[in-house]
Every structure is written in C-alpha cells, then in structure tokens.
Coordinates of C-alpha atoms and ligand atoms in Angstrom, one line a residue:
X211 CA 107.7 71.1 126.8
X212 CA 106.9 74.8 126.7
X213 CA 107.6 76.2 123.3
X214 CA 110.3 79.5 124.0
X215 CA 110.9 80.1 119.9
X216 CA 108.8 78.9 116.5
X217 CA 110.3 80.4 113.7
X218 CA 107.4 82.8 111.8
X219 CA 105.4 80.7 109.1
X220 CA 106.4 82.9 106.3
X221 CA 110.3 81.8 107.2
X222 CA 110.9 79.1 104.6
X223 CA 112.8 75.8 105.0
X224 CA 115.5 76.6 102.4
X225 CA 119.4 76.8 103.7
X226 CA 120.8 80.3 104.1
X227 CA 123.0 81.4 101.1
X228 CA 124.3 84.2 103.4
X229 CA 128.0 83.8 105.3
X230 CA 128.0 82.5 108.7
X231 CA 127.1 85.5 111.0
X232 CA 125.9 87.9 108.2
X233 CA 123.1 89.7 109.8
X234 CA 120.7 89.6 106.4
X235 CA 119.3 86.5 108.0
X236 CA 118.2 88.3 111.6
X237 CA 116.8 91.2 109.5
X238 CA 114.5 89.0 107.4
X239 CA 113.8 87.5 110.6
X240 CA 112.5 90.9 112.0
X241 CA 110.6 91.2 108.6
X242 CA 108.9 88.1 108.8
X243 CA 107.9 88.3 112.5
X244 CA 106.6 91.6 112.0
X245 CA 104.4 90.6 108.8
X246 CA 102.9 87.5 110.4
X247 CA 101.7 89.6 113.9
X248 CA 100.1 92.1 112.0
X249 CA 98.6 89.7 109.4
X250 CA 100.3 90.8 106.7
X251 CA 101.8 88.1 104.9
X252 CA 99.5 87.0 102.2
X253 CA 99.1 90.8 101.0
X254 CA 102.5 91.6 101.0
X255 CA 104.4 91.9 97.9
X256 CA 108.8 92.4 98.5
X257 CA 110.4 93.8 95.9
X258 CA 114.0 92.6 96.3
X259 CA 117.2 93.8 95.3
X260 CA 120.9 92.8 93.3
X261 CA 123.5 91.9 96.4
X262 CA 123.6 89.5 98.9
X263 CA 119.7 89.2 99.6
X264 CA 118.7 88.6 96.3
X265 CA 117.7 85.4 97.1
X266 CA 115.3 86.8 100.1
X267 CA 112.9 85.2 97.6
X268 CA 113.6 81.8 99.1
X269 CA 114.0 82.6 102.7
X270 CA 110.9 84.7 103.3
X271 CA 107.8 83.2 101.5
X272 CA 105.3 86.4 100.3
X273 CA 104.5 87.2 96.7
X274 CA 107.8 88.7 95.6
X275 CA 109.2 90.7 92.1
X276 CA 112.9 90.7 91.4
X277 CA 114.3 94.3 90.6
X278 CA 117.4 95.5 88.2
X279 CA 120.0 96.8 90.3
X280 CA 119.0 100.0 92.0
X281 CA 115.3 100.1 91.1
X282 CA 113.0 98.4 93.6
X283 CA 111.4 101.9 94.5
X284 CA 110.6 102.5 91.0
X285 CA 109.3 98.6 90.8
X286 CA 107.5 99.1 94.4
X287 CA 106.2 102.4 93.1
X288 CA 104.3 100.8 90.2
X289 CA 102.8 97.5 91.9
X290 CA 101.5 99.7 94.9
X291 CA 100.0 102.3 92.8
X292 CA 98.6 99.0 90.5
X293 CA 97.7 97.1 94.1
X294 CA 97.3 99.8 96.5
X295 CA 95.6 97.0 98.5
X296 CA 99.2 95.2 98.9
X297 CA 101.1 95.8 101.3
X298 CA 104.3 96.6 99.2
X299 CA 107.9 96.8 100.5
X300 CA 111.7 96.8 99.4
X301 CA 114.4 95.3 101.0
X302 CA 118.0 96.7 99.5
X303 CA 121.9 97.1 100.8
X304 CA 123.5 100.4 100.8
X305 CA 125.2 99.7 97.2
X306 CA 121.6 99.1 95.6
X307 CA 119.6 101.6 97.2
X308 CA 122.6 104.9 98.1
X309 CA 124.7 104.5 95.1
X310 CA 122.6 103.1 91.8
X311 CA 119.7 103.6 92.9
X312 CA 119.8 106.9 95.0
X313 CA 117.4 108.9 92.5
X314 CA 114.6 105.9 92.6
X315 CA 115.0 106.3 96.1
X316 CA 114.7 109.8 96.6
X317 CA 112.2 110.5 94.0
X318 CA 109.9 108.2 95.5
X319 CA 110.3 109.2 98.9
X320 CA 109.3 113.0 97.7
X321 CA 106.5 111.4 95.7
X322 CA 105.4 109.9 99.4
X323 CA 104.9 106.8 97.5
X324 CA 103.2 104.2 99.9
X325 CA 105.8 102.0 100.3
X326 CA 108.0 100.8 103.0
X327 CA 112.4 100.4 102.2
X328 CA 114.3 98.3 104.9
X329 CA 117.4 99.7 104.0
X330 CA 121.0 97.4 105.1
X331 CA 123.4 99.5 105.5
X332 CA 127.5 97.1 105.7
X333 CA 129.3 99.8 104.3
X334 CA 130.6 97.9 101.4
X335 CA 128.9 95.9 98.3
X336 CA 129.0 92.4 99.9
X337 CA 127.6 90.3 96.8
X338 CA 130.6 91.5 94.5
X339 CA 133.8 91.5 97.1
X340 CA 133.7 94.1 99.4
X341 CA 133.7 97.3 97.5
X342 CA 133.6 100.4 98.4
X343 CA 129.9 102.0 99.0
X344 CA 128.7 105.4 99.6
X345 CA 128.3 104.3 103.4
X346 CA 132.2 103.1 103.9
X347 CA 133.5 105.3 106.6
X348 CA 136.5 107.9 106.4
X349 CA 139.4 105.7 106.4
X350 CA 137.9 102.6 105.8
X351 CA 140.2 99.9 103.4
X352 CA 138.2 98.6 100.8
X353 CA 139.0 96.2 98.0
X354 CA 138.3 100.2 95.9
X355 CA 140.0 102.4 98.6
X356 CA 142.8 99.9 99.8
X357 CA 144.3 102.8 101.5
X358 CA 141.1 103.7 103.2
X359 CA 138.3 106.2 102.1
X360 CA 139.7 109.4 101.4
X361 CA 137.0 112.2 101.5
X362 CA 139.1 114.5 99.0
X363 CA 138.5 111.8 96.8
X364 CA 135.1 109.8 97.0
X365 CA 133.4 112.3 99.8
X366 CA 131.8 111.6 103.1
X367 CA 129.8 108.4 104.2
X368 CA 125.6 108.8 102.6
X369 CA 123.8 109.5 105.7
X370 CA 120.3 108.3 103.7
X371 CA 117.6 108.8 106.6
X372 CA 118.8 112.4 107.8
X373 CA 118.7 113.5 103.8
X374 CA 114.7 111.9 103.3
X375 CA 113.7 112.9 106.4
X376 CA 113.7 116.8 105.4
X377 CA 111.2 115.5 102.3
X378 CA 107.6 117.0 102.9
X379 CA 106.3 113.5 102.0
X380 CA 107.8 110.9 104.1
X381 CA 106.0 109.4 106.8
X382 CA 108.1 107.4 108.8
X383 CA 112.5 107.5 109.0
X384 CA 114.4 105.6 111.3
X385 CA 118.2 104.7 111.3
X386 CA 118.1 100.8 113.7
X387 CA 121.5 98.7 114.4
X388 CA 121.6 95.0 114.0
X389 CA 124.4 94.3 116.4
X390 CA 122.7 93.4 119.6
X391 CA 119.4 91.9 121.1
X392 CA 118.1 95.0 122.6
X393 CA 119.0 97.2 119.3
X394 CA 117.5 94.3 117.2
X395 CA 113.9 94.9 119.5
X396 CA 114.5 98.4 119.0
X397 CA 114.6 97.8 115.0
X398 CA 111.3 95.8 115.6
X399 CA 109.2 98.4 117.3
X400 CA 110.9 101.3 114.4
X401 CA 110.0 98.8 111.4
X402 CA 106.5 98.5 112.9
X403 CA 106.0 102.1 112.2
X404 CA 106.8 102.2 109.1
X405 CA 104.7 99.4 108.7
X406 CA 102.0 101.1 110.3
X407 CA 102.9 104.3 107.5
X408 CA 102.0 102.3 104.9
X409 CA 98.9 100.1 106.5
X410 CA 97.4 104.0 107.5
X411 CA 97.7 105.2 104.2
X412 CA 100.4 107.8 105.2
X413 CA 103.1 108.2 103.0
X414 CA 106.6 106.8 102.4
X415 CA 108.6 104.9 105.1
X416 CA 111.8 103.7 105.8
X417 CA 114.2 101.8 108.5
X418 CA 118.3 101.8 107.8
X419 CA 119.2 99.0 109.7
X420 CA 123.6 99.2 110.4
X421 CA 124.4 95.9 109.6
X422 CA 128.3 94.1 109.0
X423 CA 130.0 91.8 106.4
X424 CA 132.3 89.3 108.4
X425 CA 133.4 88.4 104.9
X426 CA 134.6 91.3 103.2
X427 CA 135.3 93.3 106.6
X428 CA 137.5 90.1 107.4
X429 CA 136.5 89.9 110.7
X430 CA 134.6 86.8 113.0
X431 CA 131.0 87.5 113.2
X432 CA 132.0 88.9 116.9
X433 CA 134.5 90.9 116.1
X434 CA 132.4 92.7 113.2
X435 CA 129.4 93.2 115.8
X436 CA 132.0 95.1 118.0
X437 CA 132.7 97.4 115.2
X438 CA 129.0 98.6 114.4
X439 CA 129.2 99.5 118.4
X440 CA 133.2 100.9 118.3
X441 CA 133.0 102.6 115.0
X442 CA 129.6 102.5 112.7
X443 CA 127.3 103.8 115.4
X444 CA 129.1 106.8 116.3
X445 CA 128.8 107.9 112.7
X446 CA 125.7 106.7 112.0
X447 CA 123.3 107.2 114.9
X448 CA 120.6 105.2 115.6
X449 CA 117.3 107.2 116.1
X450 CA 113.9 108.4 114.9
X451 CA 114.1 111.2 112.0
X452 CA 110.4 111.8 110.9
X453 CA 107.9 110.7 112.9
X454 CA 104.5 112.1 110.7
X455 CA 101.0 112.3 112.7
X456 CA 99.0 109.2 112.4
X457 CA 102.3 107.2 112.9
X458 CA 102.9 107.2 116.3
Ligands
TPP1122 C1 123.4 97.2 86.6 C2 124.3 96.3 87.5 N1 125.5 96.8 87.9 C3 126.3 96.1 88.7 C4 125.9 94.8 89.1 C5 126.8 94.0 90.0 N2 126.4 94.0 91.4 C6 125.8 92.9 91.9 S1 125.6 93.0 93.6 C7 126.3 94.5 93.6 C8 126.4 95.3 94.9 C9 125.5 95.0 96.0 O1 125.9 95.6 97.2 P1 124.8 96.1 98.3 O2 123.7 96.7 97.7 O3 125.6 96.9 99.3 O4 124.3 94.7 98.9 P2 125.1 93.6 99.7 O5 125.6 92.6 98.7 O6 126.2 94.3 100.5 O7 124.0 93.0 100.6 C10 126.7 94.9 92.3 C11 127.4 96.2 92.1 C12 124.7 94.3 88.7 N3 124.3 93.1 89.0 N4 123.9 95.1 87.9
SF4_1123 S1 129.3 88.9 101.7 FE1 128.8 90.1 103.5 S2 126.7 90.8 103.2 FE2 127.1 89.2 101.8 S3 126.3 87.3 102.8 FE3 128.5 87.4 103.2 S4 128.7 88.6 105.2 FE4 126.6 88.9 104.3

C-alpha cells in the first residue's frame, strides 16, 4: 500500500492535551515537519511557553526549556547566544508573548536576536478560561469584557508583526492563518523563512499564525474556523511584513 501520510519522527506518541479541534496540534505539526526536512531536529532547542502549549514538550520531541510566563525571548535569547550552533525557537499564544511578555519580545526583536517566535494568535488566554488578550477584537465577549471589547476602555486589538516589522533588526515577519489547508501550506513556506533567518545567520524571525479556541469562543471546531475567515482575517491580514536580503 502506498504510504499518502507518516507523521514526522519528532511527533511523539503521547495523547493530545489540547480540546478537540484546537489548532495548537496542526501548528506543532507544521513545526515538526518543517524541522525534520531541513534536518533540524536534533539541534533544535524550543523554548515553550505558560498557556495551552505548555506541554509542547511531550508532543514535539527536541531538546526543550520551560519558560515563566512571558519570557521565552529572554530564555531563547540566552541559550542561542550560549549555543549559537542550536537552532533555537519559541512557541507562545498571544497572552504570553503580546501582553506579559511584550517587552522580552520586542526587545529581542530590536536586539535581532537569532531566534525564531511562532507566535498563536486565539484572541483570548485559552489555558485560564477565555480571557480577554491584547488580540480580542472590538466587540468581542470575553469572560473580562462580557459586553464585548470596548476600545475606550482596553484599546485596539495588538497587531504584533506590523509593530516588529518597522525594527531595523528583524529578518523575517509574517502574519499566516490556521483555518484551512491551503493557508496552513502557506504558514509552511512563511515559517520556512524564518527558519531559513535564523539557519543564515540573519537576524530575528517571526510567524503569527491566527488560530481559534472552540472552547472558550464556544463554538464547534467548524464553526470557529469560519470565524478566522468571517471575522479574524479581515482585521488581521495574512501576509509578508519584512522580508530582509538573504531571506528570500
Ligand atoms: C506570572 C503568571 N501570571 C499568570 C499566569 C496564569 N496563566 C497561565 S496560562 C495564561 C494565559 C495563556 O494564554 P495564551 O498565551 O494566549 O495561550 P493559550 O492558552 O491561549 O494557548 C495565564 C495568564 C501564570 N501561569 N504565571
Ligand atoms: S482552551 Fe482553546 S487554545 Fe486551549 S486547548 Fe482548548 S481550544 Fe485550544
């Protein structure tokens, strides 16, 4: 029988922690395939976050750290510059990496640290119930703005890639979408170069990848994918922001 699908090595065998149709699970996937065909697994080193992934750990199997809430830049930061021969990435939601840990972010991204952020952007902090994040849209009920987001009172949704991409020391910012099979390839071939940031010695690189929460969104894993298209995308466009020479 002809083999159509083998799930990349680095893939462990452990059962998912993450809610039925919670898209954490095709981003690792994405990771994974992308650090086994460019033969990176056994130098890589993920620095993962607090929220729903931070058990990544057990599902993709690469030397790994465990980060405070908010700081996996400033963790990722220290092991490259220790190990520049890793390959050294983070992997954080929108509440770790936008709203506790926005300065480790930023900072290293003007540093042009050598690092490489997948960045999940649900618009809430799955992990603790659905609060609000700095990504919730105008209007949007959390279980912290039950009346929907009111910019008067918590501002306007983070838009994270547009804001680094103006940094003289970034390499590589993309914004991908998680909600179909042609934007998932698309995340692929944007996550490569950032990869390929980091393998060419460039600088700082990161992917935002608009994700959902069936859970807290209270939605079927359908229903939430028809959002991202209906209502997430046309706020948060998906595209290329800084493309630096050497990257392409
Ligand atoms: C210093 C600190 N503050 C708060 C928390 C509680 N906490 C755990 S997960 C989380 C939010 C995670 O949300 P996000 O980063 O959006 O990831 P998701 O769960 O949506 O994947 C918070 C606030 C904590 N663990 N440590
Ligand atoms: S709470 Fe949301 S982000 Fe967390 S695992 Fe469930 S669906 Fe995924």
């Amino acid at each position: 029988m002809k083999t159509v699908y083998k799930k990349p090595e680095s893939i462990t065998d452990r059962p998912t922690t993450y809610c039925p149709g919670c898209p954490h699970g095709i981003a690792h996937r994405v990771v994974s395939e992308l650090l086994e065909e460019k033969n990176l697994t056994k130098e890589t080193v993920i620095v993962w976050p607090v929220g729903c992934s931070v058990f990544g750990y057990y599902f993709i199997g690469t030397d790994a750290v465990e980060a405070a809430h908010g700081r996996a830049c400033a963790m990722a930061t220290g092991i490259k510059r220790t190990h520049p021969e890793s390959f050294v990435m983070t992997y954080q939601g929108d509440g770790d990496l936008a709203s506790i840990g926005i300065a480790e972010t930023v900072h290293a991204a003007a540093r042009g640290e050598k690092i490489t952020v997948v960045y999940i952007n649900n618009g809430n902090y799955g992990m603790t119930g659905g609060q609000m994040a700095p990504t919730t849209l105008i209007g949007q009920k959390t279980t912290t703005s039950p009346y929907g987001r009111d910019p008067k009172l918590t501002g306007f949704p983070m838009h994270v890639p547009e804001m680094l991409a103006t940094l003289e020391a970034t390499a590589y910012i993309a914004r991908a979408a998680l909600d179909s099979p042609q934007h998932i390839i698309q995340a692929k071939k944007f996550l490569k170069k950032a990869f390929k940031a980091q393998v060419n010695g460039i600088g700082f690189s990161l992917v935002e990848m608009i994700s959902s929460c069936p859970t807290n969104w209270k939605m079927t894993p359908v229903e939430a994918m028809e959002r991202i298209r209906k209502e997430v995308l046309p706020i948060f466009p998906i595209g290329e922001f800084k493309v630096a020479e050497g990257v392409e």
